PDB file of C-alpha atoms in Angstrom:
ATOM      1  CA  MET A   1      88.146 -25.195   8.354  1.00 62.00           C
ATOM      2  CA  LEU A   2      85.012 -25.357  10.367  1.00 66.00           C
ATOM      3  CA  ARG A   3      84.741 -21.645  10.014  1.00 70.00           C
ATOM      4  CA  ARG A   4      84.955 -21.873   6.274  1.00 74.00           C
ATOM      5  CA  MET A   5      82.068 -24.280   6.133  1.00 78.00           C
ATOM      6  CA  PHE A   6      80.065 -22.358   8.627  1.00 81.00           C
ATOM      7  CA  ILE A   7      80.122 -19.045   6.684  1.00 83.00           C
ATOM      8  CA  PRO A   8      78.551 -20.441   3.451  1.00 82.00           C
ATOM      9  CA  LEU A   9      75.988 -22.350   5.500  1.00 83.00           C
ATOM     10  CA  LEU A  10      75.179 -19.248   7.482  1.00 84.00           C
ATOM     11  CA  THR A  11      74.976 -17.221   4.275  1.00 86.00           C
ATOM     12  CA  ALA A  12      72.588 -19.786   2.778  1.00 88.00           C
ATOM     13  CA  LEU A  13      70.410 -19.706   5.887  1.00 89.00           C
ATOM     14  CA  VAL A  14      70.344 -15.898   5.852  1.00 91.00           C
ATOM     15  CA  LEU A  15      69.357 -15.919   2.158  1.00 93.00           C
ATOM     16  CA  ILE A  16      66.644 -18.505   2.782  1.00 94.00           C
ATOM     17  CA  SER A  17      65.356 -16.449   5.733  1.00 93.00           C
ATOM     18  CA  LEU A  18      65.423 -13.301   3.601  1.00 93.00           C
ATOM     19  CA  LEU A  19      63.477 -15.033   0.815  1.00 93.00           C
ATOM     20  CA  LEU A  20      60.939 -16.376   3.313  1.00 94.00           C
ATOM     21  CA  ASN A  21      60.523 -12.908   4.838  1.00 93.00           C
ATOM     22  CA  ILE A  22      60.045 -11.358   1.391  1.00 94.00           C
ATOM     23  CA  PHE A  23      57.466 -14.038   0.554  1.00 93.00           C
ATOM     24  CA  LEU A  24      55.629 -13.541   3.873  1.00 94.00           C
ATOM     25  CA  LEU A  25      55.763  -9.762   3.511  1.00 93.00           C
ATOM     26  CA  SER A  26      54.246  -9.958   0.005  1.00 92.00           C
ATOM     27  CA  ARG A  27      51.470 -12.225   1.338  1.00 93.00           C
ATOM     28  CA  ILE A  28      50.805  -9.855   4.227  1.00 92.00           C
ATOM     29  CA  LEU A  29      50.674  -6.846   1.874  1.00 89.00           C
ATOM     30  CA  ARG A  30      48.311  -8.702  -0.462  1.00 92.00           C
ATOM     31  CA  LEU A  31      46.110  -9.678   2.510  1.00 90.00           C
ATOM     32  CA  GLN A  32      46.164  -6.091   3.761  1.00 86.00           C
ATOM     33  CA  ALA A  33      45.099  -4.803   0.334  1.00 86.00           C
ATOM     34  CA  GLY A  34      42.237  -7.335   0.250  1.00 83.00           C
ATOM     35  CA  LEU A  35      41.156  -6.383   3.760  1.00 79.00           C
ATOM     36  CA  SER A  36      41.287  -2.720   2.797  1.00 80.00           C
ATOM     37  CA  ARG A  37      38.970  -3.364  -0.167  1.00 84.00           C
ATOM     38  CA  ILE A  38      36.635  -5.336   2.108  1.00 81.00           C
ATOM     39  CA  ALA A  39      36.687  -2.507   4.682  1.00 78.00           C
ATOM     40  CA  VAL A  40      35.779   0.061   1.999  1.00 77.00           C
ATOM     41  CA  ALA A  41      32.937  -2.105   0.674  1.00 82.00           C
ATOM     42  CA  THR A  42      31.733  -2.871   4.200  1.00 84.00           C
ATOM     43  CA  GLY A  43      31.909   0.815   5.134  1.00 83.00           C
ATOM     44  CA  THR A  44      29.816   1.786   2.117  1.00 86.00           C
ATOM     45  CA  THR A  45      27.289  -0.927   2.945  1.00 88.00           C
ATOM     46  CA  LEU A  46      27.122   0.113   6.609  1.00 87.00           C
ATOM     47  CA  ASP A  47      26.560   3.750   5.585  1.00 88.00           C
ATOM     48  CA  ALA A  48      23.659   2.614   3.390  1.00 90.00           C
ATOM     49  CA  VAL A  49      22.241   0.452   6.205  1.00 90.00           C
ATOM     50  CA  ALA A  50      22.371   3.381   8.658  1.00 91.00           C
ATOM     51  CA  LEU A  51      20.611   5.655   6.160  1.00 91.00           C
ATOM     52  CA  GLN A  52      17.949   3.018   5.501  1.00 93.00           C
ATOM     53  CA  LEU A  53      17.323   2.556   9.232  1.00 91.00           C
ATOM     54  CA  GLU A  54      16.919   6.328   9.664  1.00 91.00           C
ATOM     55  CA  ALA A  55      14.564   6.506   6.662  1.00 92.00           C
ATOM     56  CA  THR A  56      12.491   3.579   7.928  1.00 91.00           C
ATOM     57  CA  ALA A  57      12.020   5.357  11.278  1.00 91.00           C
ATOM     58  CA  THR A  58      10.060   8.129   9.492  1.00 92.00           C
ATOM     59  CA  GLU A  59       7.959   6.019   7.113  1.00 93.00           C
ATOM     60  CA  LYS A  60       4.317   5.004   7.252  1.00 93.00           C
ATOM     61  CA  LEU A  61       3.108   1.467   6.707  1.00 92.00           C
ATOM     62  CA  ASP A  62      -0.096   1.254   4.666  1.00 94.00           C
ATOM     63  CA  PHE A  63      -1.897  -2.056   4.294  1.00 94.00           C
ATOM     64  CA  THR A  64      -5.376  -3.549   4.256  1.00 96.00           C
ATOM     65  CA  VAL A  65      -6.596  -6.101   6.769  1.00 94.00           C
ATOM     66  CA  PRO A  66      -9.318  -8.381   5.387  1.00 95.00           C
ATOM     67  CA  ILE A  67     -11.922  -9.403   7.964  1.00 94.00           C
ATOM     68  CA  SER A  68     -14.235 -12.298   7.223  1.00 94.00           C
ATOM     69  CA  GLU A  69     -16.277 -13.252  10.265  1.00 93.00           C
ATOM     70  CA  THR A  70     -19.750 -14.365  11.218  1.00 94.00           C
ATOM     71  CA  ILE A  71     -21.117 -12.634  14.295  1.00 92.00           C
ATOM     72  CA  PRO A  72     -23.841 -14.437  16.260  1.00 93.00           C
ATOM     73  CA  ILE A  73     -26.486 -12.131  17.714  1.00 92.00           C
ATOM     74  CA  GLN A  74     -28.792 -13.226  20.532  1.00 93.00           C
ATOM     75  CA  ALA A  75     -30.884 -10.534  22.156  1.00 91.00           C
ATOM     76  CA  GLU A  76     -34.306  -9.532  23.331  1.00 92.00           C
ATOM     77  CA  ILE A  77     -35.755  -6.253  22.209  1.00 90.00           C
ATOM     78  CA  ALA A  78     -38.170  -4.735  24.692  1.00 89.00           C
ATOM     79  CA  LEU A  79     -40.976  -2.859  23.014  1.00 86.00           C
ATOM     80  CA  ASN A  80     -42.892  -0.658  25.445  1.00 88.00           C
ATOM     81  CA  GLU A  81     -44.598   2.172  23.627  1.00 90.00           C
ATOM     82  CA  THR A  82     -47.974   3.775  23.372  1.00 89.00           C
ATOM     83  CA  PHE A  83     -49.179   4.895  19.972  1.00 84.00           C
ATOM     84  CA  GLN A  84     -52.099   7.162  19.165  1.00 91.00           C
ATOM     85  CA  VAL A  85     -54.069   5.543  16.369  1.00 89.00           C
ATOM     86  CA  PRO A  86     -56.383   8.020  14.633  1.00 92.00           C
ATOM     87  CA  ILE A  87     -59.772   6.656  13.580  1.00 90.00           C
ATOM     88  CA  LYS A  88     -61.747   8.788  11.165  1.00 92.00           C
ATOM     89  CA  THR A  89     -64.663   7.082   9.467  1.00 91.00           C
ATOM     90  CA  ASP A  90     -68.418   7.097   8.932  1.00 90.00           C
ATOM     91  CA  ILE A  91     -70.447   4.142  10.144  1.00 89.00           C
ATOM     92  CA  PRO A  92     -73.596   3.671   8.021  1.00 90.00           C
ATOM     93  CA  ILE A  93     -76.738   2.561   9.860  1.00 88.00           C
ATOM     94  CA  ASP A  94     -79.624   1.089   7.871  1.00 88.00           C
ATOM     95  CA  THR A  95     -81.992  -0.777  10.169  1.00 89.00           C
ATOM     96  CA  THR A  96     -85.527  -0.947  11.487  1.00 89.00           C
ATOM     97  CA  VAL A  97     -86.210  -0.598  15.192  1.00 86.00           C
ATOM     98  CA  ARG A  98     -89.363  -1.946  16.865  1.00 89.00           C
ATOM     99  CA  LEU A  99     -90.284   0.193  19.804  1.00 83.00           C
ATOM    100  CA  PRO A 100     -93.021  -0.885  22.259  1.00 86.00           C
ATOM    101  CA  VAL A 101     -95.111   2.083  23.410  1.00 83.00           C
ATOM    102  CA  ASP A 102     -97.463   2.016  26.395  1.00 81.00           C
ATOM    103  CA  LEU A 103    -100.547   4.064  25.577  1.00 80.00           C
ATOM    104  CA  GLY A 104    -101.982   3.857  29.063  1.00 78.00           C
ATOM    105  CA  LEU A 105    -105.726   2.992  28.849  1.00 79.00           C
ATOM    106  CA  PHE A 106    -105.471   2.224  25.202  1.00 78.00           C
ATOM    107  CA  GLY A 107    -102.989  -0.556  25.737  1.00 82.00           C
ATOM    108  CA  GLN A 108     -99.626  -1.171  24.283  1.00 86.00           C
ATOM    109  CA  THR A 109     -98.552  -0.893  20.695  1.00 85.00           C
ATOM    110  CA  THR A 110     -95.308  -1.427  18.801  1.00 85.00           C
ATOM    111  CA  LEU A 111     -93.962   1.226  16.528  1.00 83.00           C
ATOM    112  CA  THR A 112     -91.657   0.292  13.702  1.00 87.00           C
ATOM    113  CA  LEU A 113     -89.083   2.990  13.015  1.00 85.00           C
ATOM    114  CA  PRO A 114     -86.793   2.754   9.984  1.00 89.00           C
ATOM    115  CA  ILE A 115     -83.355   4.308  10.651  1.00 88.00           C
ATOM    116  CA  GLN A 116     -81.103   5.284   7.763  1.00 90.00           C
ATOM    117  CA  THR A 117     -78.165   7.439   8.753  1.00 90.00           C
ATOM    118  CA  SER A 118     -74.394   7.467   9.148  1.00 89.00           C
ATOM    119  CA  VAL A 119     -72.481   8.197  12.330  1.00 87.00           C
ATOM    120  CA  PRO A 120     -69.224  10.110  11.846  1.00 90.00           C
ATOM    121  CA  ILE A 121     -66.372   8.934  14.099  1.00 90.00           C
ATOM    122  CA  ASP A 122     -63.293  11.100  14.569  1.00 89.00           C
ATOM    123  CA  LEU A 123     -61.127  10.075  17.526  1.00 89.00           C
ATOM    124  CA  GLU A 124     -57.664   8.901  18.559  1.00 91.00           C
ATOM    125  CA  VAL A 125     -57.333   5.614  20.360  1.00 88.00           C
ATOM    126  CA  PRO A 126     -54.226   4.920  22.478  1.00 90.00           C
ATOM    127  CA  VAL A 127     -52.672   1.546  21.676  1.00 88.00           C
ATOM    128  CA  THR A 128     -50.046   0.266  24.111  1.00 88.00           C
ATOM    129  CA  LEU A 129     -47.458  -2.191  22.847  1.00 85.00           C
ATOM    130  CA  ASN A 130     -45.638  -3.967  25.655  1.00 88.00           C
ATOM    131  CA  ARG A 131     -43.728  -6.965  24.380  1.00 89.00           C
ATOM    132  CA  ARG A 132     -40.288  -8.588  24.339  1.00 90.00           C
ATOM    133  CA  VAL A 133     -39.163  -9.747  20.911  1.00 89.00           C
ATOM    134  CA  PRO A 134     -36.369 -12.358  20.831  1.00 92.00           C
ATOM    135  CA  VAL A 135     -33.756 -11.894  18.101  1.00 91.00           C
ATOM    136  CA  ARG A 136     -31.451 -14.771  17.182  1.00 94.00           C
ATOM    137  CA  THR A 137     -29.421 -14.508  14.017  1.00 93.00           C
ATOM    138  CA  THR A 138     -25.924 -14.488  12.583  1.00 93.00           C
ATOM    139  CA  VAL A 139     -24.544 -11.566  10.662  1.00 92.00           C
ATOM    140  CA  PRO A 140     -21.803 -12.199   8.084  1.00 93.00           C
ATOM    141  CA  LEU A 141     -19.111  -9.539   8.256  1.00 93.00           C
ATOM    142  CA  GLN A 142     -16.917  -8.988   5.202  1.00 94.00           C
ATOM    143  CA  LEU A 143     -14.636  -5.968   5.540  1.00 94.00           C
ATOM    144  CA  LYS A 144     -11.379  -4.659   4.193  1.00 95.00           C
ATOM    145  CA  VAL A 145     -10.002  -2.330   6.837  1.00 94.00           C
ATOM    146  CA  PRO A 146      -7.298   0.106   5.711  1.00 95.00           C
ATOM    147  CA  VAL A 147      -4.547   0.425   8.325  1.00 94.00           C
ATOM    148  CA  THR A 148      -1.844   3.093   8.445  1.00 94.00           C
ATOM    149  CA  ILE A 149       0.946   2.874  11.004  1.00 93.00           C
ATOM    150  CA  ASP A 150       3.144   5.933  11.395  1.00 94.00           C
ATOM    151  CA  ILE A 151       6.420   4.355  12.511  1.00 92.00           C
ATOM    152  CA  ALA A 152       7.650   7.718  13.836  1.00 92.00           C
ATOM    153  CA  SER A 153       4.905   7.650  16.483  1.00 92.00           C
ATOM    154  CA  THR A 154       5.804   4.156  17.719  1.00 92.00           C
ATOM    155  CA  PRO A 155       8.619   2.924  19.994  1.00 92.00           C
ATOM    156  CA  LEU A 156      10.054   1.177  16.943  1.00 91.00           C
ATOM    157  CA  ALA A 157      11.264   4.545  15.576  1.00 92.00           C
ATOM    158  CA  ASP A 158      13.517   5.101  18.598  1.00 92.00           C
ATOM    159  CA  ARG A 159      14.834   1.565  18.290  1.00 93.00           C
ATOM    160  CA  LEU A 160      15.606   2.051  14.564  1.00 91.00           C
ATOM    161  CA  ARG A 161      17.501   5.266  15.343  1.00 92.00           C
ATOM    162  CA  GLU A 162      19.493   3.435  18.044  1.00 92.00           C
ATOM    163  CA  TRP A 163      20.384   0.708  15.563  1.00 91.00           C
ATOM    164  CA  ALA A 164      21.425   3.302  12.986  1.00 92.00           C
ATOM    165  CA  GLU A 165      23.713   4.890  15.589  1.00 91.00           C
ATOM    166  CA  LEU A 166      25.208   1.474  16.424  1.00 90.00           C
ATOM    167  CA  VAL A 167      25.859   0.830  12.734  1.00 88.00           C
ATOM    168  CA  ARG A 168      27.513   4.260  12.392  1.00 88.00           C
ATOM    169  CA  SER A 169      29.656   3.562  15.459  1.00 88.00           C
ATOM    170  CA  PHE A 170      30.739   0.228  14.006  1.00 84.00           C
ATOM    171  CA  ARG A 171      31.410   1.952  10.683  1.00 84.00           C
ATOM    172  CA  ALA A 172      33.617   4.559  12.390  1.00 83.00           C
ATOM    173  CA  ASN A 173      35.765   1.759  13.817  1.00 79.00           C
ATOM    174  CA  LEU A 174      36.464   0.457  10.291  1.00 74.00           C
ATOM    175  CA  GLY A 175      38.265   3.634   9.332  1.00 69.00           C
ATOM    176  CA  PRO A 176      37.881   5.919   6.310  1.00 66.00           C
TER     177      PRO A 176
END
């Protein structure tokens, strides 16, 4: 009699176990399908990331750096030069000269001589300038400096290629 009760109970337990296994198997298959979709989407994204890293390694960055500064200047300028200054002119002379003349036995007399003439002057006079001139000022500096960085010529390009290779390696582990 115990055997008769045991067989239906065992049958019920087997059926319950079978139903639980079917339920768990359906959940596992559904989870596997979801993970497969995620792997495909992740793989596509990782391929795009690797391509973008490779492309970035060959690009150039162009930008403008604004510079707005005031530069103080304090200096002394030494001037030590000799210049030739040409002088070309006529000096007019209009005067009367009194000239004492000794006439020996006849005594002394004064002659009055009117002079009206002009003296031409044509010469070069050296002028030496030897001086220190202090300069103290501030110069405002307003610039927009264009800057171009060729990423391919920097160490960053090698690093970007390494990262792209790491992404591809990770992508290969995800499967097709």
